[in-house]
Amino acid sequence: MNGEWRIDMIKKLLFLVPLILSAGDLDNIDISLDLGDVDKPYSYKGYIKPEFYYIDDKEKFARFKSELNFEGDYKKDLWYFKGNWSGYYLNDEKDIKTYGVLNEAYVKYGNVNKNITVGKELLKWGKGYAYNAVSFFTRPKNPLYPEDLKNGRSMVHIKMINTLNSTVKNYS
């Protein structure tokens, strides 16, 4: 038994010693990555969210709700296109509904300082749960229909920021 242990130990050392001695060469491995090919002019994402409610109160109530969301955008030179769509499937004990909502669909032309946006856009200004003083364009919060907050408003939005070499340095 003692001889077998020595043979196993010698086999392990013959395997591990060359591995340990060659570990110094790991510093010379080139693992650089060229991110130039990763930059794409488009992006897309989506999700599926199933929900099931069961309330056992005076009357038993069961409801199944499923949401399918798809969002995508595309940029070409000074043009930017964005779209966001949600589809819903509701199955109550009373009826079955299926419908879709176009949350956002707009086109933006220009750079960061000067641009024009036309279409249905969701503007998120400020921060607050119950009341937001600067949120002029968001819809009121409704706990029964929280998906209404994803729905944008149809508008034309013009943005212009200039820098001057005078008393007034910049204006918007």
N, CA and C of each residue as an Amber inpcrd file, in Angstrom:
protein
   516
   0.8280000  -1.1890000   0.0000000   0.0000000   0.0000000   0.0000000
   0.8680000   1.2470000   0.0000000   1.9700000   1.2090000   0.7180000
   2.8670000   2.3460000   0.7900000   3.5330000   2.5920000  -0.5600000
   3.8180000   1.5310000  -1.3060000   4.4500000   1.6680000  -2.6190000
   3.4880000   2.2620000  -3.6390000   2.2040000   1.8970000  -3.5760000
   1.2100000   2.4470000  -4.4960000   1.0220000   3.9420000  -4.2650000
   1.0830000   4.3500000  -3.0050000   0.9320000   5.7700000  -2.6940000
   2.0570000   6.5790000  -3.3140000   3.3010000   6.0310000  -3.2530000
   4.4550000   6.7320000  -3.8310000   4.3350000   6.8210000  -5.3440000
   3.8390000   5.7710000  -5.9750000   3.7040000   5.7950000  -7.4340000
   2.6530000   6.8300000  -7.8420000   1.5280000   6.8990000  -7.1240000
   0.5080000   7.9150000  -7.4170000   1.0510000   9.3230000  -7.2190000
   1.8410000   9.4980000  -6.1710000   2.4200000  10.8210000  -5.9020000
   3.4100000  11.2150000  -6.9870000   4.2060000  10.2800000  -7.4650000
   5.1790000  10.5730000  -8.5280000   4.4480000  10.9310000  -9.8180000
   3.3420000  10.2250000 -10.1340000   2.5750000  10.5250000 -11.3440000
   1.9900000  11.9440000 -11.2720000   1.4720000  12.3050000 -10.1050000
   0.9090000  13.6530000  -9.9380000   1.9750000  14.7210000 -10.0660000
   3.1480000  14.4740000  -9.5000000   4.2390000  15.4560000  -9.6070000
   4.7140000  15.5850000 -11.0480000   4.7970000  14.4600000 -11.7750000
   5.2290000  14.5220000 -13.1770000   4.2180000  15.3010000 -14.0280000
   2.9780000  15.3160000 -13.6040000   1.9680000  16.0910000 -14.3280000
   1.9700000  17.5610000 -13.9120000   2.1140000  17.8280000 -12.6060000
   1.9950000  19.1870000 -12.1010000   3.2460000  20.0340000 -12.2950000
   4.4270000  19.4540000 -12.2200000   5.6600000  20.2470000 -12.3250000
   5.7640000  20.9350000 -13.6800000   5.5760000  20.2530000 -14.8180000
   5.6380000  20.9880000 -16.0960000   4.5400000  22.0540000 -16.2220000
   3.3870000  21.7820000 -15.6390000   2.2960000  22.7590000 -15.6820000
   2.6600000  24.0080000 -14.8960000   3.2540000  23.8330000 -13.7320000
   3.6530000  24.9720000 -12.8990000   4.7860000  25.7400000 -13.5590000
   5.7590000  25.0310000 -14.1580000   6.8800000  25.7070000 -14.8040000
   6.4500000  26.4840000 -16.0500000   5.4180000  26.0190000 -16.7380000
   4.9640000  26.7340000 -17.9410000   3.9870000  27.8530000 -17.6120000
   3.6160000  28.0120000 -16.3580000   2.6560000  29.0570000 -15.9840000
   3.2210000  30.4490000 -16.2010000   4.5250000  30.6130000 -16.2060000
   5.1320000  31.9200000 -16.4500000   4.8840000  32.4100000 -17.8590000
   4.6140000  31.5270000 -18.8060000   4.3560000  31.9170000 -20.1860000
   2.9540000  32.4800000 -20.3850000   2.1110000  32.4010000 -19.3790000
   0.7510000  32.9180000 -19.5100000   0.7220000  34.4350000 -19.6270000
   1.7860000  35.1190000 -19.2100000   1.8330000  36.5730000 -19.3320000
   1.9930000  37.0150000 -20.7800000   2.4610000  36.1580000 -21.6420000
   2.7310000  36.5300000 -23.0330000   1.5500000  36.2580000 -23.9600000
   0.4430000  35.7780000 -23.4520000  -0.7120000  35.4850000 -24.2850000
  -1.4340000  36.8000000 -24.6010000  -1.7230000  37.0200000 -25.8830000
  -2.4170000  38.2280000 -26.3150000  -3.9250000  37.9660000 -26.2790000
  -4.6320000  38.6800000 -25.4090000  -6.0870000  38.5200000 -25.3050000
  -6.7980000  39.8190000 -25.6810000  -6.2230000  40.5820000 -26.6020000
  -6.8390000  41.8420000 -27.0040000  -8.1030000  41.5600000 -27.8160000
  -9.0370000  42.5090000 -27.7850000 -10.3140000  42.3760000 -28.4490000
 -10.5760000  43.6440000 -29.2360000 -10.8930000  43.4950000 -30.5030000
 -11.1990000  44.6360000 -31.3550000 -12.6990000  44.8990000 -31.2970000
 -13.0980000  46.0090000 -30.6730000 -14.5150000  46.3410000 -30.5340000
 -15.0510000  47.1310000 -31.7240000 -14.2330000  47.3310000 -32.7320000
 -14.6890000  48.0670000 -33.8980000 -15.8120000  47.3600000 -34.6410000
 -15.8230000  46.0420000 -34.6240000 -16.8580000  45.2910000 -35.3190000
 -18.1480000  45.2070000 -34.5170000 -18.0990000  45.5180000 -33.2260000
 -19.2640000  45.3690000 -32.3670000 -20.2320000  46.5390000 -32.5160000
 -19.7420000  47.7110000 -32.8800000 -20.5840000  48.9030000 -32.9890000
 -21.5560000  48.7400000 -34.1550000 -22.8480000  48.6170000 -33.8440000
 -23.8670000  48.4230000 -34.8640000 -24.7960000  49.6320000 -34.8840000
 -25.3620000  49.9610000 -36.0260000 -26.2540000  51.1250000 -36.0900000
 -27.6480000  50.8450000 -35.5530000 -27.9260000  49.6250000 -35.1320000
 -29.2560000  49.2870000 -34.6590000 -29.1720000  48.5230000 -33.3370000
 -30.2760000  48.5130000 -32.6300000 -30.4010000  47.6920000 -31.4250000
 -31.8580000  47.2840000 -31.2720000 -32.0730000  46.1730000 -30.6230000
 -33.4300000  45.7010000 -30.3820000 -33.4490000  44.8860000 -29.1020000
 -34.6000000  44.8810000 -28.4660000 -34.7850000  44.1020000 -27.2560000
 -36.2700000  43.8550000 -27.0680000 -36.5930000  42.9360000 -26.1940000
 -37.9800000  42.6320000 -25.9360000 -38.1160000  41.7210000 -24.7400000
 -39.3390000  41.5120000 -24.3340000 -39.5930000  40.6250000 -23.2120000
 -41.0120000  40.0960000 -23.2670000 -41.2240000  39.0000000 -22.5520000
 -42.5480000  38.4230000 -22.3500000 -42.7740000  38.3640000 -20.8490000
 -43.9110000  38.8970000 -20.3960000 -44.1870000  38.9440000 -18.9620000
 -45.5590000  38.3330000 -18.6870000 -45.5990000  37.0770000 -18.2160000
 -46.8910000  36.4960000 -17.8430000 -47.2220000  36.8070000 -16.3830000
 -48.4980000  37.0380000 -16.1000000 -48.9690000  37.3100000 -14.7340000
 -50.2500000  36.5170000 -14.5070000 -50.3750000  35.9650000 -13.3120000
 -51.5850000  35.2390000 -12.9520000 -52.0640000  35.7250000 -11.5980000
 -53.3490000  36.0810000 -11.5180000 -53.9550000  36.5590000 -10.2820000
 -55.0700000  35.5990000  -9.8790000 -55.1110000  35.2580000  -8.6070000
 -56.2050000  34.4670000  -8.0700000 -56.5940000  35.0590000  -6.7270000
 -57.8410000  35.5070000  -6.6240000 -58.3340000  36.1120000  -5.3880000
 -59.4740000  35.2510000  -4.8740000 -59.3350000  34.7690000  -3.6660000
 -60.3680000  33.9340000  -3.0500000 -60.9980000  34.7370000  -1.9160000
 -61.9380000  35.5670000  -2.3040000 -62.6270000  36.4120000  -1.3300000
 -64.0930000  35.9870000  -1.3260000 -64.9940000  36.9160000  -1.3010000
 -66.4220000  36.5790000  -1.3610000 -66.7390000  35.8550000  -2.6640000
 -66.1250000  36.3630000  -3.7480000 -66.2520000  35.7050000  -5.0440000
 -64.8550000  35.3160000  -5.5060000 -64.7230000  34.1310000  -5.9970000
 -63.4200000  33.7020000  -6.5150000 -63.1810000  34.3880000  -7.8510000
 -61.9650000  34.8780000  -8.0300000 -61.6310000  35.6180000  -9.2350000
 -60.2560000  35.1560000  -9.7180000 -60.1710000  34.7740000 -10.9550000
 -58.8940000  34.3670000 -11.5470000 -58.6910000  35.1600000 -12.8360000
 -57.4650000  35.5890000 -13.0520000 -57.1540000  36.3900000 -14.2400000
 -55.7460000  36.0510000 -14.7000000 -55.5880000  35.8700000 -15.9960000
 -54.2760000  35.6550000 -16.5850000 -54.0030000  36.8010000 -17.5410000
 -52.8390000  37.4160000 -17.3840000 -52.4490000  38.5380000 -18.2280000
 -51.0440000  38.2760000 -18.7420000 -50.8200000  38.5140000 -20.0160000
 -49.5020000  38.3200000 -20.6050000 -49.1710000  39.5350000 -21.4640000
 -47.9340000  39.9720000 -21.3820000 -47.4890000  41.1330000 -22.1570000
 -46.2710000  40.7450000 -22.9860000 -46.2990000  41.1010000 -24.2510000
 -45.1800000  40.9180000 -25.1580000 -44.7370000  42.2990000 -25.5910000
 -43.4580000  42.6400000 -25.3710000 -42.9460000  43.9730000 -25.6930000
 -41.7590000  43.8410000 -26.6320000 -41.7110000  44.6990000 -27.6250000
 -40.5860000  44.7520000 -28.5570000 -40.1880000  46.2030000 -28.7510000
 -38.8960000  46.4660000 -28.6480000 -38.3620000  47.8160000 -28.8340000
 -37.1410000  47.7440000 -29.7340000 -37.0340000  48.6830000 -30.6620000
 -35.8970000  48.7200000 -31.5580000 -35.5890000  50.1370000 -31.9890000
 -34.3260000  50.3580000 -32.3360000 -33.9410000  51.6640000 -32.8600000
 -32.8620000  51.4900000 -33.9240000 -32.7070000  52.5240000 -34.7550000
 -31.7530000  52.5060000 -35.8600000 -31.1960000  53.9090000 -36.0310000
 -29.8840000  54.0140000 -36.2340000 -29.2400000  55.3130000 -36.4080000
 -28.4120000  55.2970000 -37.6860000 -28.6020000  56.3070000 -38.5030000
 -27.8620000  56.4640000 -39.7540000 -27.5170000  57.9300000 -39.9200000
 -26.2540000  58.2710000 -39.8330000 -25.7550000  59.6450000 -39.9180000
 -26.4500000  60.5190000 -38.8790000 -27.2460000  61.5100000 -39.2960000
 -27.9530000  62.3890000 -38.3610000 -29.3870000  61.9300000 -38.0910000
 -29.8140000  60.8280000 -38.6850000 -31.1650000  60.3060000 -38.5210000
 -31.1940000  59.2620000 -37.4110000 -32.2810000  59.2780000 -36.6240000
 -32.4790000  58.2890000 -35.5590000 -33.9440000  57.8750000 -35.5550000
 -34.2010000  56.5850000 -35.6480000 -35.5530000  56.0400000 -35.6700000
 -35.7370000  55.1460000 -34.4440000 -36.8890000  55.2410000 -33.7880000
 -37.1660000  54.4020000 -32.6330000 -38.6170000  53.9730000 -32.6210000
 -38.8490000  52.7170000 -32.2200000 -40.1990000  52.1840000 -32.1070000
 -40.3140000  51.2790000 -30.8920000 -41.4780000  51.2810000 -30.2620000
 -41.7420000  50.4460000 -29.0940000 -43.1950000  50.0040000 -29.1670000
 -43.4210000  48.6830000 -29.1550000 -44.7570000  48.1230000 -29.2790000
 -45.0010000  47.1130000 -28.1600000 -46.2110000  47.1210000 -27.6120000
 -46.6120000  46.1490000 -26.5900000 -47.8960000  45.4700000 -27.0260000
 -47.9240000  44.1530000 -26.8970000 -49.1220000  43.3710000 -27.1700000
 -49.5940000  42.7180000 -25.8840000 -50.9000000  42.6770000 -25.6710000
 -51.4630000  42.1700000 -24.4180000 -52.4720000  41.0650000 -24.7020000
 -52.4940000  40.0870000 -23.8000000 -53.4850000  39.0140000 -23.8090000
 -54.0720000  38.9390000 -22.4120000 -55.3730000  39.1820000 -22.2860000
 -56.0780000  39.1490000 -21.0000000 -57.1280000  38.0490000 -21.0370000
 -57.1340000  37.2140000 -20.0060000 -58.1140000  36.1450000 -19.9060000
 -58.7380000  36.1980000 -18.5200000 -59.8750000  36.8600000 -18.4350000
 -60.6560000  36.8920000 -17.1960000 -61.6470000  35.7380000 -17.2380000
 -62.3800000  35.5950000 -16.1630000 -63.4280000  34.5840000 -16.1620000
 -64.5660000  34.9800000 -17.0990000 -64.6720000  36.2680000 -17.3840000
 -65.7910000  36.7590000 -18.1880000 -65.4740000  36.7790000 -19.6820000
 -64.3060000  37.2840000 -20.0560000 -63.9980000  37.4150000 -21.4750000
 -62.4940000  37.3010000 -21.7270000 -62.1470000  37.2390000 -23.0110000
 -60.7580000  37.1620000 -23.4550000 -60.5040000  38.3540000 -24.3720000
 -59.4340000  39.1100000 -24.0970000 -59.0780000  40.2750000 -24.9140000
 -57.6460000  40.1200000 -25.4090000 -57.4290000  40.5340000 -26.6370000
 -56.0960000  40.6040000 -27.2170000 -55.9920000  41.9390000 -27.9390000
 -54.9640000  42.7070000 -27.6110000 -54.8000000  43.9980000 -28.2660000
 -53.3260000  44.4110000 -28.2330000 -52.9890000  45.3570000 -29.0910000
 -51.6380000  45.8890000 -29.1710000 -51.6400000  47.3940000 -29.0550000
 -50.5490000  47.9330000 -28.5110000 -50.4200000  49.3770000 -28.3190000
 -49.0550000  49.8080000 -28.8600000 -49.0580000  50.8270000 -29.6980000
 -47.8150000  51.4220000 -30.1660000 -47.4110000  52.4830000 -29.1530000
 -46.4380000  52.1700000 -28.3100000 -46.0270000  53.0820000 -27.2490000
 -45.2080000  54.2500000 -27.7770000 -44.2470000  53.9630000 -28.6430000
 -43.3890000  55.0040000 -29.2140000 -43.1070000  54.6920000 -30.6710000
 -43.0620000  55.7180000 -31.4840000 -42.6390000  55.6250000 -32.8800000
 -42.2850000  57.0340000 -33.3260000 -40.9940000  57.3310000 -33.3770000
 -40.6070000  58.6850000 -33.7500000 -39.3180000  58.6870000 -34.5690000
 -39.1130000  59.8310000 -35.2230000 -37.9270000  60.0800000 -36.0300000
 -37.2730000  61.3370000 -35.4900000 -35.9520000  61.2680000 -35.3070000
 -35.1950000  62.4330000 -34.8380000 -34.1150000  62.7360000 -35.8770000
 -33.9880000  64.0020000 -36.2050000 -32.9560000  64.4300000 -37.1500000
 -32.1400000  65.5490000 -36.5160000 -30.8290000  65.4100000 -36.5230000
 -29.9450000  66.4400000 -36.0020000 -28.8990000  65.8520000 -35.0700000
 -28.1310000  66.7500000 -34.4720000 -27.0980000  66.3230000 -33.5280000
 -27.5700000  66.6150000 -32.1030000 -26.6390000  66.5950000 -31.1610000
 -26.9980000  66.7860000 -29.7540000 -27.4920000  68.2090000 -29.4950000
 -26.8970000  69.2070000 -30.1400000 -27.2400000  70.6060000 -29.8710000
 -28.4600000  71.0990000 -30.6370000 -28.6730000  70.6020000 -31.8370000
 -29.8050000  71.0520000 -32.6490000 -30.4610000  69.8350000 -33.2720000
 -31.7370000  69.6010000 -32.9180000 -32.4470000  68.4740000 -33.5210000
 -33.9420000  68.7300000 -33.5040000 -34.6340000  67.9500000 -34.3110000
 -36.0910000  67.9870000 -34.3640000 -36.5910000  66.5490000 -34.2690000
 -37.6290000  66.3420000 -33.4740000 -38.2140000  65.0250000 -33.2690000
 -39.6930000  65.0890000 -33.6350000 -40.1480000  64.1380000 -34.4490000
 -41.5430000  64.0790000 -34.8790000 -42.0530000  62.6670000 -34.6390000
 -43.1920000  62.5620000 -33.9660000 -43.8070000  61.2530000 -33.7460000
 -44.3360000  61.1130000 -32.3380000 -44.5140000  59.8770000 -31.9390000
 -45.0470000  59.5520000 -30.6160000 -43.8690000  59.1700000 -29.7270000
 -43.6240000  60.0090000 -28.7150000 -42.4400000  59.8430000 -27.8690000
 -42.8420000  59.8390000 -26.4040000 -42.1500000  59.0410000 -25.6110000
 -42.3600000  59.0030000 -24.1730000 -41.2700000  59.8480000 -23.5190000
 -41.6800000  60.9480000 -22.8990000 -40.7290000  61.8270000 -22.2180000
 -40.7460000  61.5140000 -20.7290000 -39.5890000  61.2860000 -20.1700000
 -39.4690000  60.9980000 -18.7410000 -38.6910000  62.1380000 -18.1020000
 -39.3930000  63.0160000 -17.4550000 -38.7740000  64.1620000 -16.7990000
 -38.9460000  64.0220000 -15.3010000 -37.9180000  64.3560000 -14.5640000
 -38.0100000  64.4060000 -13.1130000 -38.1420000  63.0450000 -12.4740000
 -38.3820000  63.0580000 -11.1840000 -38.4610000  61.8310000 -10.4170000
 -39.4820000  62.0270000  -9.3080000 -40.3360000  61.0760000  -9.1220000
 -41.3200000  61.1640000  -8.0630000 -42.3190000  60.0420000  -8.1960000
 -42.8830000  59.6050000  -7.1070000 -43.8390000  58.5030000  -7.1710000
 -45.2830000  59.0020000  -7.2740000 -45.7140000  59.7850000  -6.3090000
 -47.1170000  60.2020000  -6.2800000 -47.3470000  61.4630000  -7.1110000
 -46.4670000  62.4330000  -6.9910000 -46.6510000  63.6960000  -7.6920000
 -45.3020000  64.1570000  -8.2080000 -45.2820000  64.6430000  -9.4320000
 -44.0480000  65.1350000 -10.0170000 -44.3470000  66.4930000 -10.6440000
 -43.7750000  67.5340000 -10.1040000 -44.0860000  68.8950000 -10.5470000
 -43.5710000  69.1890000 -11.9460000 -42.5120000  68.5270000 -12.4030000
 -41.9440000  68.8340000 -13.7080000 -42.3770000  67.8560000 -14.7870000
 -43.1860000  66.8930000 -14.4590000 -43.6280000  65.9050000 -15.4330000
 -44.8750000  66.4140000 -16.1500000 -44.6770000  67.2020000 -17.1930000
 -45.7900000  67.8180000 -17.9020000 -46.4810000  66.8560000 -18.8670000
 -45.7260000  65.9230000 -19.4510000 -46.2580000  65.1240000 -20.5480000
 -46.5530000  63.6810000 -20.1940000 -46.1920000  63.2120000 -19.0080000
 -46.4960000  61.8320000 -18.6620000 -47.9660000  61.7010000 -18.2660000
 -48.4800000  60.5370000 -18.4330000 -49.8840000  60.2850000 -18.1120000
 -50.0490000  60.1040000 -16.6060000 -51.2360000  60.3700000 -16.0750000
 -51.4450000  60.1730000 -14.6340000 -51.3320000  58.6890000 -14.2730000
 -50.8330000  58.4350000 -13.0730000 -50.6340000  57.0580000 -12.6230000
 -51.9660000  56.4480000 -12.2240000 -52.2010000  55.2310000 -12.7260000
 -53.4190000  54.4990000 -12.4290000 -53.0160000  53.0920000 -12.0030000
 -53.2300000  52.7210000 -10.7510000 -52.8110000  51.3940000 -10.2910000
 -53.5080000  50.2410000 -11.0070000 -54.7100000  50.4800000 -11.5440000
 -55.4140000  49.4210000 -12.2540000 -54.8400000  49.1710000 -13.6470000
 -54.2720000  50.2070000 -14.2610000 -53.6920000  50.1010000 -15.6000000
 -52.2950000  50.7130000 -15.6100000 -51.3020000  50.0380000 -15.0370000
 -49.9610000  50.6230000 -14.9900000 -49.2780000  50.6920000 -16.3550000
 -49.7760000  49.9240000 -17.3360000 -49.1530000  49.9500000 -18.6610000
 -49.4070000  51.2650000 -19.3900000 -50.3500000  52.0870000 -18.9210000
 -50.5960000  53.3920000 -19.5400000 -49.3860000  54.3200000 -19.4190000
 -48.5490000  54.1100000 -18.4180000 -47.3710000  54.9650000 -18.2390000
 -46.3260000  54.7540000 -19.3320000 -46.3920000  53.6490000 -20.0640000
 -45.4440000  53.3840000 -21.1530000 -45.8610000  54.0580000 -22.4490000
 -47.0860000  54.5190000 -22.5170000 -47.6280000  55.0860000 -23.7390000
 -47.1990000  56.5420000 -23.8770000 -46.5540000  56.8820000 -24.9770000
 -46.0590000  58.2380000 -25.1960000 -47.1270000  59.1670000 -25.7390000
 -46.7030000  60.3810000 -26.0470000 -47.5980000  61.4060000 -26.6030000
 -47.1240000  61.7810000 -28.0000000 -48.0610000  62.0860000 -28.8770000
 -47.7200000  62.5490000 -30.2260000 -47.3120000  64.0110000 -30.1460000
 -46.1470000  64.3240000 -30.7120000 -45.6570000  65.7000000 -30.6070000
 -44.5760000  65.9820000 -31.6470000 -44.2970000  67.2590000 -31.7820000
 -43.1500000  67.7570000 -32.5340000 -42.2640000  68.4600000 -31.5140000
 -41.0280000  68.0310000 -31.4250000 -40.1150000  68.5290000 -30.3920000
 -38.8760000  69.1070000 -31.0840000 -38.6460000  70.4020000 -30.8960000
 -37.4870000  71.0800000 -31.4920000 -36.5420000  71.4800000 -30.3730000
 -35.2770000  71.1510000 -30.5350000 -34.2740000  71.4680000 -29.5210000
 -33.1300000  72.2210000 -30.1890000 -32.7310000  73.3480000 -29.5520000
 -31.6450000  74.1520000 -30.1060000 -30.8400000  74.7510000 -28.9610000
 -29.5650000  74.4460000 -28.9170000 -28.6630000  74.9950000 -27.9120000
 -27.4960000  75.6480000 -28.6530000 -27.2540000  76.9230000 -28.3940000
 -26.1670000  77.6520000 -29.0460000 -25.1950000  78.2040000 -28.0130000
 -23.9440000  78.3130000 -28.4110000 -22.9080000  78.8990000 -27.5730000
 -22.4240000  80.1800000 -28.2420000 -22.3000000  81.2650000 -27.4640000
 -21.8940000  82.5660000 -27.9910000 -20.6380000  83.0550000 -27.2820000
 -19.9530000  83.9660000 -27.9070000 -18.7930000  84.6110000 -27.2950000
 -19.1650000  86.0390000 -26.8970000 -20.1030000  86.1620000 -26.0050000
 -20.5360000  87.4800000 -25.5320000 -20.9240000  87.3610000 -24.0680000
 -21.6980000  88.3430000 -23.5880000 -22.1340000  88.3020000 -22.2020000
 -22.9720000  87.0610000 -21.9270000 -23.8840000  86.7550000 -22.8390000
 -24.6460000  85.5280000 -22.7440000 -23.8190000  84.4140000 -23.3940000
 -23.4030000  83.4500000 -22.6160000 -22.5150000  82.4110000 -23.1240000
 -23.2530000  81.3630000 -23.9240000 -24.4240000  80.9200000 -23.4490000
 -25.1920000  79.9670000 -24.2320000 -26.6720000  80.1550000 -23.9330000
 -27.4820000  79.7500000 -24.8710000 -28.9390000  79.8160000 -24.6830000
 -29.5550000  78.5580000 -25.2870000 -30.7520000  78.2690000 -24.8260000
 -31.4190000  77.0630000 -25.2670000 -32.8640000  77.4040000 -25.5860000
